[in-house]
Coordinates of C-alpha atoms and ligand atoms in Angstrom, one line a residue:
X1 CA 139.2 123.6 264.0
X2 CA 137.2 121.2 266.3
X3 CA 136.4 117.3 265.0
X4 CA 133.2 117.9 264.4
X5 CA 134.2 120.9 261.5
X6 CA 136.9 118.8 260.5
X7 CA 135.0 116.0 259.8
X8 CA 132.5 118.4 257.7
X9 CA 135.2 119.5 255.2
X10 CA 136.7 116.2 254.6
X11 CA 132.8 115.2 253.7
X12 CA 132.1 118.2 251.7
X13 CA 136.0 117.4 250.0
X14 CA 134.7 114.0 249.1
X15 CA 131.8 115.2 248.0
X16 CA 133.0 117.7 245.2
X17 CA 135.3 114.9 244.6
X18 CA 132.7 112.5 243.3
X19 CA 131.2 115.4 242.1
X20 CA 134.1 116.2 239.7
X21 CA 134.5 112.3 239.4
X22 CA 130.7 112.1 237.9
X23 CA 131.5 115.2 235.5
X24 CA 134.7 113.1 233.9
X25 CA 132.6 110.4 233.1
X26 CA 130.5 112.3 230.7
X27 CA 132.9 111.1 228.2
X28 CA 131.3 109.5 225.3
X29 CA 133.0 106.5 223.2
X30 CA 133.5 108.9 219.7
X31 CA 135.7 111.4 221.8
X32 CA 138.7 109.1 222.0
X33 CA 138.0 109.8 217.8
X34 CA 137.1 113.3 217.4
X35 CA 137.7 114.8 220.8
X36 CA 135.5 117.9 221.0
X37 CA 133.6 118.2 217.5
X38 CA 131.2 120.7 215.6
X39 CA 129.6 120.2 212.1
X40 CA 129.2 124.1 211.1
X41 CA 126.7 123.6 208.3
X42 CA 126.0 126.6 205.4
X43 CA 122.4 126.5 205.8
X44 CA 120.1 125.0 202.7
X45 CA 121.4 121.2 203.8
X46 CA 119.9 119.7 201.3
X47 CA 118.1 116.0 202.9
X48 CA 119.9 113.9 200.3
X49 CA 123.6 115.6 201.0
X50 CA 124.5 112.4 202.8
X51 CA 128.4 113.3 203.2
X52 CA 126.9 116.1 205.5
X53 CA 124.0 114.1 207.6
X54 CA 125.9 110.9 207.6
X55 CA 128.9 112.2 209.1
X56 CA 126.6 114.2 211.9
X57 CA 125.6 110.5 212.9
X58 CA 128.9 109.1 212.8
X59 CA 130.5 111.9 215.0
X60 CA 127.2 111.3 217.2
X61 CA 128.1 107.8 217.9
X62 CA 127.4 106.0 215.0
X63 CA 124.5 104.2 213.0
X64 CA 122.1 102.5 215.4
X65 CA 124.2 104.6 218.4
X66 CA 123.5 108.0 217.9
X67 CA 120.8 109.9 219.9
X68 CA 120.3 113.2 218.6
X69 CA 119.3 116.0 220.3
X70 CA 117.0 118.3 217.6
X71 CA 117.1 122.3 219.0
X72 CA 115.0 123.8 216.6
X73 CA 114.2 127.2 218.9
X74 CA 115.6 129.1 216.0
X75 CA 112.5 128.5 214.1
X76 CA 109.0 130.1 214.8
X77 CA 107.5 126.7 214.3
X78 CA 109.9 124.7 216.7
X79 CA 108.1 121.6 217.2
X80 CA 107.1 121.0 213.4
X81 CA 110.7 121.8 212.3
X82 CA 112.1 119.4 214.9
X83 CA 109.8 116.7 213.6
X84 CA 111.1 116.8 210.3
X85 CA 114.8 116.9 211.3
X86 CA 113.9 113.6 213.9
X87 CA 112.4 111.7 210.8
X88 CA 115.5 112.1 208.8
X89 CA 118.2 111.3 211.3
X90 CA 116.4 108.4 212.3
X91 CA 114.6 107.1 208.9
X92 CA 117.3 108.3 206.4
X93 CA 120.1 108.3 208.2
X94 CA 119.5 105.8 211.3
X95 CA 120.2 107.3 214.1
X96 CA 119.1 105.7 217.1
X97 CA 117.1 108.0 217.9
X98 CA 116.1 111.9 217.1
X99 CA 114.3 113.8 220.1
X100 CA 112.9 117.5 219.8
X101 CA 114.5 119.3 223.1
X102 CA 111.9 121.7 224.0
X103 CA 113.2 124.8 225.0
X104 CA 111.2 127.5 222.7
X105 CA 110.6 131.2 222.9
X106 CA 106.8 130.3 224.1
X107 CA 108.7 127.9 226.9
X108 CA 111.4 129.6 228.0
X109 CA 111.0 128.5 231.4
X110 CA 111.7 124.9 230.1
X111 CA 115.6 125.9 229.8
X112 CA 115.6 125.5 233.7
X113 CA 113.7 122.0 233.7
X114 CA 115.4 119.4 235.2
X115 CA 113.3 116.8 233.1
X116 CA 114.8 119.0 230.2
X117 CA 118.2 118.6 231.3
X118 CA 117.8 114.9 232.3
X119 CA 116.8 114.7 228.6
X120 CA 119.5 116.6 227.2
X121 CA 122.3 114.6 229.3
X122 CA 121.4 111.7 227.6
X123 CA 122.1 113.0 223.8
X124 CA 125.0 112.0 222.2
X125 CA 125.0 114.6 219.6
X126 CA 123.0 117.6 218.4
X127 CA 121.5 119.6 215.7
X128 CA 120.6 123.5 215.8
X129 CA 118.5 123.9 213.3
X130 CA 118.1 127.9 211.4
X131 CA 115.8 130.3 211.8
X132 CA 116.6 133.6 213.5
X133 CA 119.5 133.4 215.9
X134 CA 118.2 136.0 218.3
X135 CA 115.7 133.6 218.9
X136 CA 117.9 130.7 220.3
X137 CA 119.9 133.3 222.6
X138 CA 116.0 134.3 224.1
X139 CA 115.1 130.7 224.6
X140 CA 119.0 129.3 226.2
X141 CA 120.7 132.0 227.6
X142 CA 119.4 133.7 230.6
X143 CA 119.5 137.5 232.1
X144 CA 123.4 138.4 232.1
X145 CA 124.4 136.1 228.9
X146 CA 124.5 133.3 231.1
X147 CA 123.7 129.9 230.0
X148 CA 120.9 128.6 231.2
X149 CA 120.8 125.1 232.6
X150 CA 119.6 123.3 229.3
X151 CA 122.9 125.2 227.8
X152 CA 125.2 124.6 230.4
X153 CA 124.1 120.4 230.2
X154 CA 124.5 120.8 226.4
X155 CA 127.8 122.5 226.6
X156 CA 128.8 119.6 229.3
X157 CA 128.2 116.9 227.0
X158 CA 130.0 118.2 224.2
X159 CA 133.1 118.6 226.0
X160 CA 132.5 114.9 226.7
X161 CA 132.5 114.5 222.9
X162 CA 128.7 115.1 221.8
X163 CA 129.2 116.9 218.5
X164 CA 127.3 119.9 218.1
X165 CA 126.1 120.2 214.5
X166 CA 124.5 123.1 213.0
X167 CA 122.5 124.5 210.3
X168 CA 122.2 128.5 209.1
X169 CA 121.5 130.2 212.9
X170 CA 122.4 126.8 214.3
X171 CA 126.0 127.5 213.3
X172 CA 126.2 131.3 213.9
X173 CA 124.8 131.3 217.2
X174 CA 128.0 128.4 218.2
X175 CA 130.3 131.8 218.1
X176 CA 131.7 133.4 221.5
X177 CA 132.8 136.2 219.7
X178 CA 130.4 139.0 217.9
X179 CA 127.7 136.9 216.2
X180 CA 126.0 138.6 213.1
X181 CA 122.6 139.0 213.2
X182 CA 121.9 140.8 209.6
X183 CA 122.8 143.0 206.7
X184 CA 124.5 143.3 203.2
X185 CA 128.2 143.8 202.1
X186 CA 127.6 146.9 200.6
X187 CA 125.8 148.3 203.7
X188 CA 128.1 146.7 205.7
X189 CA 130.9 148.6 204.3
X190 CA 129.7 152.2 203.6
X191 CA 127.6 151.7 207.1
X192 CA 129.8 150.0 209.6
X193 CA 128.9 147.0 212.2
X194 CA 125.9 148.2 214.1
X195 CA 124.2 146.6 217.3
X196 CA 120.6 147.8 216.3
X197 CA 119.3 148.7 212.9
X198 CA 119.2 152.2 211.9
X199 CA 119.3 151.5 207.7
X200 CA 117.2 148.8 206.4
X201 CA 120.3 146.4 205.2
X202 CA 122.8 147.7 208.0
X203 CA 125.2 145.6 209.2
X204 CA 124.2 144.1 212.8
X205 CA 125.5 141.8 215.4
X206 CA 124.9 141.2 219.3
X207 CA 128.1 141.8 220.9
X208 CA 128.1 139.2 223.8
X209 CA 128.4 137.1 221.0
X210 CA 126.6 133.9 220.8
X211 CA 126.3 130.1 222.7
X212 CA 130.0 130.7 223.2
X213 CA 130.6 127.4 222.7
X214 CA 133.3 127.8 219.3
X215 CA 135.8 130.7 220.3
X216 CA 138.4 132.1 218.0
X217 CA 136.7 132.4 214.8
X218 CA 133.3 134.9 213.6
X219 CA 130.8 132.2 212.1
X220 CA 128.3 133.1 209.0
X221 CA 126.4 130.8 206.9
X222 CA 124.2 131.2 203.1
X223 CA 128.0 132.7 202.6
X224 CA 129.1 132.9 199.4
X225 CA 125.2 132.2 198.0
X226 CA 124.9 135.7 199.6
X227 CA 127.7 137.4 198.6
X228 CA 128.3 138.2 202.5
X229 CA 132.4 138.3 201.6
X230 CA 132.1 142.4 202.6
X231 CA 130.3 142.0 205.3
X232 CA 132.3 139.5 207.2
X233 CA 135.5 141.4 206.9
X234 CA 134.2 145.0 208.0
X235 CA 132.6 142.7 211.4
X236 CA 135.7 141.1 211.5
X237 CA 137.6 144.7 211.6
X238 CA 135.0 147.0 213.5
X239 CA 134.9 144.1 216.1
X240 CA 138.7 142.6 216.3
X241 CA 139.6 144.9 219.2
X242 CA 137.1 144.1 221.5
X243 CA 137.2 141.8 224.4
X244 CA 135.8 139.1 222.2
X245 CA 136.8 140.0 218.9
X246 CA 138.5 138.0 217.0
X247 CA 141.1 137.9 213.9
X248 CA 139.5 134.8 211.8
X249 CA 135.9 133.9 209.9
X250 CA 135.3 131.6 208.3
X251 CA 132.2 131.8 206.1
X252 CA 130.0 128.5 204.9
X253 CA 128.3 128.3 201.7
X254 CA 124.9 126.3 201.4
X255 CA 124.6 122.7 201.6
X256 CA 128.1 122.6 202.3
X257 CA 129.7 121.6 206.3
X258 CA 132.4 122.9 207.8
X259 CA 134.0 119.4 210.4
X260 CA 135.4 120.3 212.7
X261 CA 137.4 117.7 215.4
X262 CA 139.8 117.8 218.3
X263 CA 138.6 121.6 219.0
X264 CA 140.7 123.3 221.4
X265 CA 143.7 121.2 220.8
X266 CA 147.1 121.7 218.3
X267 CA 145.4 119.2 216.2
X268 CA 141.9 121.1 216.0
X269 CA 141.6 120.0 212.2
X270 CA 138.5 121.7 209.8
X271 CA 137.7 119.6 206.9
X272 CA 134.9 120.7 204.1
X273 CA 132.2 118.7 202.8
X274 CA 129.2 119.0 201.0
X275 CA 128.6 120.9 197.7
X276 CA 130.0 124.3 197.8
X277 CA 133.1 125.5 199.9
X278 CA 133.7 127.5 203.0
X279 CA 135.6 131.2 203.1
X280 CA 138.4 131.7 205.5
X281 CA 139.6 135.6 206.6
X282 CA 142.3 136.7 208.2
X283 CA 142.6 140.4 208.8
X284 CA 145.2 139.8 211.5
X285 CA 147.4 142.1 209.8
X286 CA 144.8 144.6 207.8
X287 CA 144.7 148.3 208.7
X288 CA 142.6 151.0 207.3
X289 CA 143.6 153.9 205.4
X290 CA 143.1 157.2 207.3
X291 CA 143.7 159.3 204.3
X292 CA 140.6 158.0 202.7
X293 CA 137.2 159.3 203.0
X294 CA 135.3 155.9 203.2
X295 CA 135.6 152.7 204.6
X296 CA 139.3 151.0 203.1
X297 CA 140.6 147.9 204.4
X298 CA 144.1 146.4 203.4
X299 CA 146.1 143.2 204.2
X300 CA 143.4 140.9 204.3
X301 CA 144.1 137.3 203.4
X302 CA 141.1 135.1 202.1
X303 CA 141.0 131.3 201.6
X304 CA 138.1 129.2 199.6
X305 CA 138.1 125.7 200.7
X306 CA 136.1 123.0 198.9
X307 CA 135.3 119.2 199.6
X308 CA 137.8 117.1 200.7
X309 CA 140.4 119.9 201.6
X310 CA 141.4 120.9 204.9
X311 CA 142.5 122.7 207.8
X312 CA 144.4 123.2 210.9
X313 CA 142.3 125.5 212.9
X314 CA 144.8 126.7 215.3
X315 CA 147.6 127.1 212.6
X316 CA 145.5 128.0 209.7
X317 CA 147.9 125.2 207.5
X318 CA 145.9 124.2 204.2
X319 CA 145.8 120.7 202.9
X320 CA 144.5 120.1 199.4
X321 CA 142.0 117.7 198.4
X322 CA 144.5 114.8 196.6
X323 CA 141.7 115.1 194.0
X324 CA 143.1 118.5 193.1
X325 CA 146.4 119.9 191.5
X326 CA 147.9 122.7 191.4
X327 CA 147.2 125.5 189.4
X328 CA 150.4 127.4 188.6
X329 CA 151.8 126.3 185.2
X330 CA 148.5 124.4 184.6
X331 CA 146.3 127.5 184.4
X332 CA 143.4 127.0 182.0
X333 CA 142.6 130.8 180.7
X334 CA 145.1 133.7 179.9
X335 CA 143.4 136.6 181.9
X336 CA 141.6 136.5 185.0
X337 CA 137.9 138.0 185.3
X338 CA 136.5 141.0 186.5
X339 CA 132.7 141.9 188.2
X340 CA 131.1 145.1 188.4
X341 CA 128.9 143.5 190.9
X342 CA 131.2 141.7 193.2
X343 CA 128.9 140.8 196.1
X344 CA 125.8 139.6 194.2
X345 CA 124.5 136.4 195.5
X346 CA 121.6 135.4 193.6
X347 CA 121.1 132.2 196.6
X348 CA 121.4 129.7 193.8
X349 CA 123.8 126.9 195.5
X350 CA 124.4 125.3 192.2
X351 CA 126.7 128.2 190.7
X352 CA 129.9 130.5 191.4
X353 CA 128.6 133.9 193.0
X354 CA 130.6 136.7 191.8
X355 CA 133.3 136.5 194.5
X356 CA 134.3 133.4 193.7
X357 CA 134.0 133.8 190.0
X358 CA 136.5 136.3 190.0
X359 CA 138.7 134.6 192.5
X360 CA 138.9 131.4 191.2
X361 CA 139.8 132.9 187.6
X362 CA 142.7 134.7 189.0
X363 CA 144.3 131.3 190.0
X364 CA 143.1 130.1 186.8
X365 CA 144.9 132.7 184.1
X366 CA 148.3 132.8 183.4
X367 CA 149.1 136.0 182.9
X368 CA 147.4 137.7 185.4
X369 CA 148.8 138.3 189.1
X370 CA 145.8 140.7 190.2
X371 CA 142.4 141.2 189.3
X372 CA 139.5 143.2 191.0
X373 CA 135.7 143.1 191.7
X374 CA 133.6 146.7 192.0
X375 CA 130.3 146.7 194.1
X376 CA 127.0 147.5 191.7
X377 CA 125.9 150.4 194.2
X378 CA 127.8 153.7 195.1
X379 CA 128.2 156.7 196.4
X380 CA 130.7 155.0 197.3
X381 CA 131.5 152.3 194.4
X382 CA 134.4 150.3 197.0
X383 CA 136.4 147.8 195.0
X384 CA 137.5 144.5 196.0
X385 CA 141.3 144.1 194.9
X386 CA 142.5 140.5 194.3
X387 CA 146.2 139.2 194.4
X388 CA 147.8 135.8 194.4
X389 CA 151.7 137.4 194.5
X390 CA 152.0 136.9 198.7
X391 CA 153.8 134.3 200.5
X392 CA 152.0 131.0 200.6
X393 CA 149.3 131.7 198.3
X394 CA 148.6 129.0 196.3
X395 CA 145.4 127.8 193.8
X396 CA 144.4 124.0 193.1
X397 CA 141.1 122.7 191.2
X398 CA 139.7 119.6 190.3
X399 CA 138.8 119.7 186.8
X400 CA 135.3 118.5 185.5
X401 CA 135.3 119.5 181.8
X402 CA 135.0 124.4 182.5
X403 CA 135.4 126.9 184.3
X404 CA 132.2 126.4 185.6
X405 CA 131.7 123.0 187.1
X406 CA 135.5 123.1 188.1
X407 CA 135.9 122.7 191.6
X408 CA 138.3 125.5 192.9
X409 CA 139.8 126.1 196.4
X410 CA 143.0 128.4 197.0
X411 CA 144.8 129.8 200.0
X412 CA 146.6 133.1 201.1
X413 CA 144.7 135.1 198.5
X414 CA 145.5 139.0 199.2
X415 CA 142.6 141.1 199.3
X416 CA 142.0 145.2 199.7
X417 CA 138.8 147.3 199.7
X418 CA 138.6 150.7 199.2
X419 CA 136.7 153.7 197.1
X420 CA 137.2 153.6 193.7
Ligands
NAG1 C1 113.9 109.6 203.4 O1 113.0 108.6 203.8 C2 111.7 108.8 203.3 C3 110.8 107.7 203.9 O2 111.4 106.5 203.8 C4 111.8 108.7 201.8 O3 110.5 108.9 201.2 C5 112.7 109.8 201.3 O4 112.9 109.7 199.9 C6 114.1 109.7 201.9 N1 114.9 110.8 201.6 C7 116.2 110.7 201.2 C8 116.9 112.0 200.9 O5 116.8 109.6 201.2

């Protein structure tokens, strides 16, 4: 190698040195806190849930810190939805500052703007606001499901610590596995995981998955308020063996958050806030039936989660609220419920959808150990079979004066679907 050459490589070394120097200082104060943080939000955050919108600021830096990044591509009026999501970080919740990133369907050339990425290097924190996922893969990702610039700087400063917050799409699109793009539980299960439409509620999800940014569990929000309990476990199953596919979901219900911090670590910790609860799956150990003639799924395990309980993501260890107790030998009804319509979601937040219904009453009786929910349509009529008798399963409430207003969260809840 002659001096000259020499000399080269020992510039080019230094070079990619400061280079990987500059890239470790994009480490923002909060991450000594949270490390790596998301806020995966339900959808239907409400503007006055303050536990949710208060907490995005704090894990953005703080009151008076925070400077929010609004990515409202999802939505097919970008600009006028990121203008009302700027006025309430900053007037409602003070933030710094709010600022629209505008990377849109009708802009797409904007994801490669270095002005854009200037911009977005200098968030400490963003929100994804919903709409139609598809959209936000269109307007980041480019040809190959690579990120495109304005993705790459926002995935850069998250693993610096900017949280990455989301609403509705804004949380399903954060998935590297499958991402769901539509359909129903029934539909879902007679049907199968599609990636195009063929029947009007099928089933559907974009394989490459989404922003890629949250790895090892399937996202989907409006969860419970939709009755989408079906439909996340037969995408969970149809899609666990593929390069991406996963074992976990976790659904979140409206107006309801999902924290998560230190993401990617043994301490990655998912705590629930807001007013309804979030639904963790396991199907790492379901199989089908072959001897049946439809759809059957068995093994699954199912978890409901509700404000102030928690999670370790990587070990899947529940901690109760310590505003709850335990339900076994303080059961409040004799039997447990049943539905004939065990995914209906009427999309009121304010109520217990079927699914939960029937599974908090089965922690609630006494003398019931298994209970079971049918779907209303057939041809086939499947039927959701409930059990609290496995290892580890476990109910706790917080009581506010019936069944109804009583907060309920439970772990390790054994589930099967099959034809009735
Ligand atoms: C947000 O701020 C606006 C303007 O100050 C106010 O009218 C509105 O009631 C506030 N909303 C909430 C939820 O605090």
């Amino acid at each position: 190698m002659s001096t000259c050459s020499t000399a080269m490589t020992q510039l080019l070394l230094c070079l990619a040195a400061v280079c990987v120097v500059v890239n470790a200082n994009v480490r923002l104060p909060q991450y000594t806190k949270y490390g790596k943080s998301l806020v995966l939000g339900g959808g239907v955050l409400m503007d006055d849930n303050a536990h949710v919108w208060s907490r995005i600021v704090d894990m953005a830096g703080g009151k008076a810190k925070a400077r929010i990044g609004v990515i409202s591509a999802a939505s097919d009026t970008p600009a006028t939805s990121a203008k009302y999501y700027v006025d309430l970080l900053v007037n409602n919740y003070t933030a710094l500052e709010a600022t629209f990133i505008p990377v849109t369907v009708d802009d797409v050339a904007k994801n490669s703007d270095p002005n854009v990425v200037k911009l977005i290097k200098q968030q400490t924190g963003f929100f994804i606001s919903g709409g139609d996922q598809m959209r936000l893969v269109q307007a980041y990702m480019l040809a190959g499901n690579l990120p495109s610039p304005a993705l790459q700087a926002i995935k850069d400063q998250y693993n610096g610590g900017a949280v990455i917050s989301g609403s509705s799409a804004g949380t399903a699109i954060l998935t590297a596995g499958p991402m769901v793009t539509g359909g129903s539980s029934w539909d879902a299960l007679r049907y199968g995981a599609q990636e195009s439409l063929t029947h009007s509620h099928d089933l559907t999800y974009r394989k490459a998955g989404g922003f890629g940014i949250y790895p090892e569990y399937l996202l989907d929000t409006h969860f419970s308020n939709r009755g989408r309990e079906g439909r996340m476990i037969r995408l969970l199953s149809d899609t666990r063996h593929m390069s991406n596919g996963v074992n976990y979901g976790l659904g979140v219900s409206e107006n309801t958050a999902l924290v998560v911090t230190h993401v990617g670590t043994n301490n990655e910790l998912g705590e629930v806030f807001g007013e309804l609860g979030v639904t963790f799956f396991d199907v790492s150990k379901s199989y089908t039936d072959p001897a049946e003639r439809y759809y059957s799924l068995r093994n699954v395990f199912v978890s409901y989660l509700t404000e102030g309980d928690s999670i370790n993501m990587k070990t899947r260890s529940v901690t109760f609220s310590p505003n709850k107790t335990p339900l076994l030998g303080n059961e409040g009804y004799d039997h447990a419920l049943t539905s004939n319509d065990i995914f209906f979601g009427e999309g009121s937040h304010h109520r217990k959808t079927e699914f939960l219904r029937v599974a908090a009453s089965l922690f609630d009786a006494r003398k019931d150990t298994m209970t079971h929910g049918d779907t209303h349509l057939t041809h086939p009529q499947f039927r959701v079979t409930m059990s609290k008798t496995g290892t580890d399963t476990a109910g706790y409430v917080e009581r506010h004066g019936d069944f109804h207003s009583d907060t309920h969260s439970y772990k390790n809840m054994y589930v099967e679907i099959g034809e009735i």
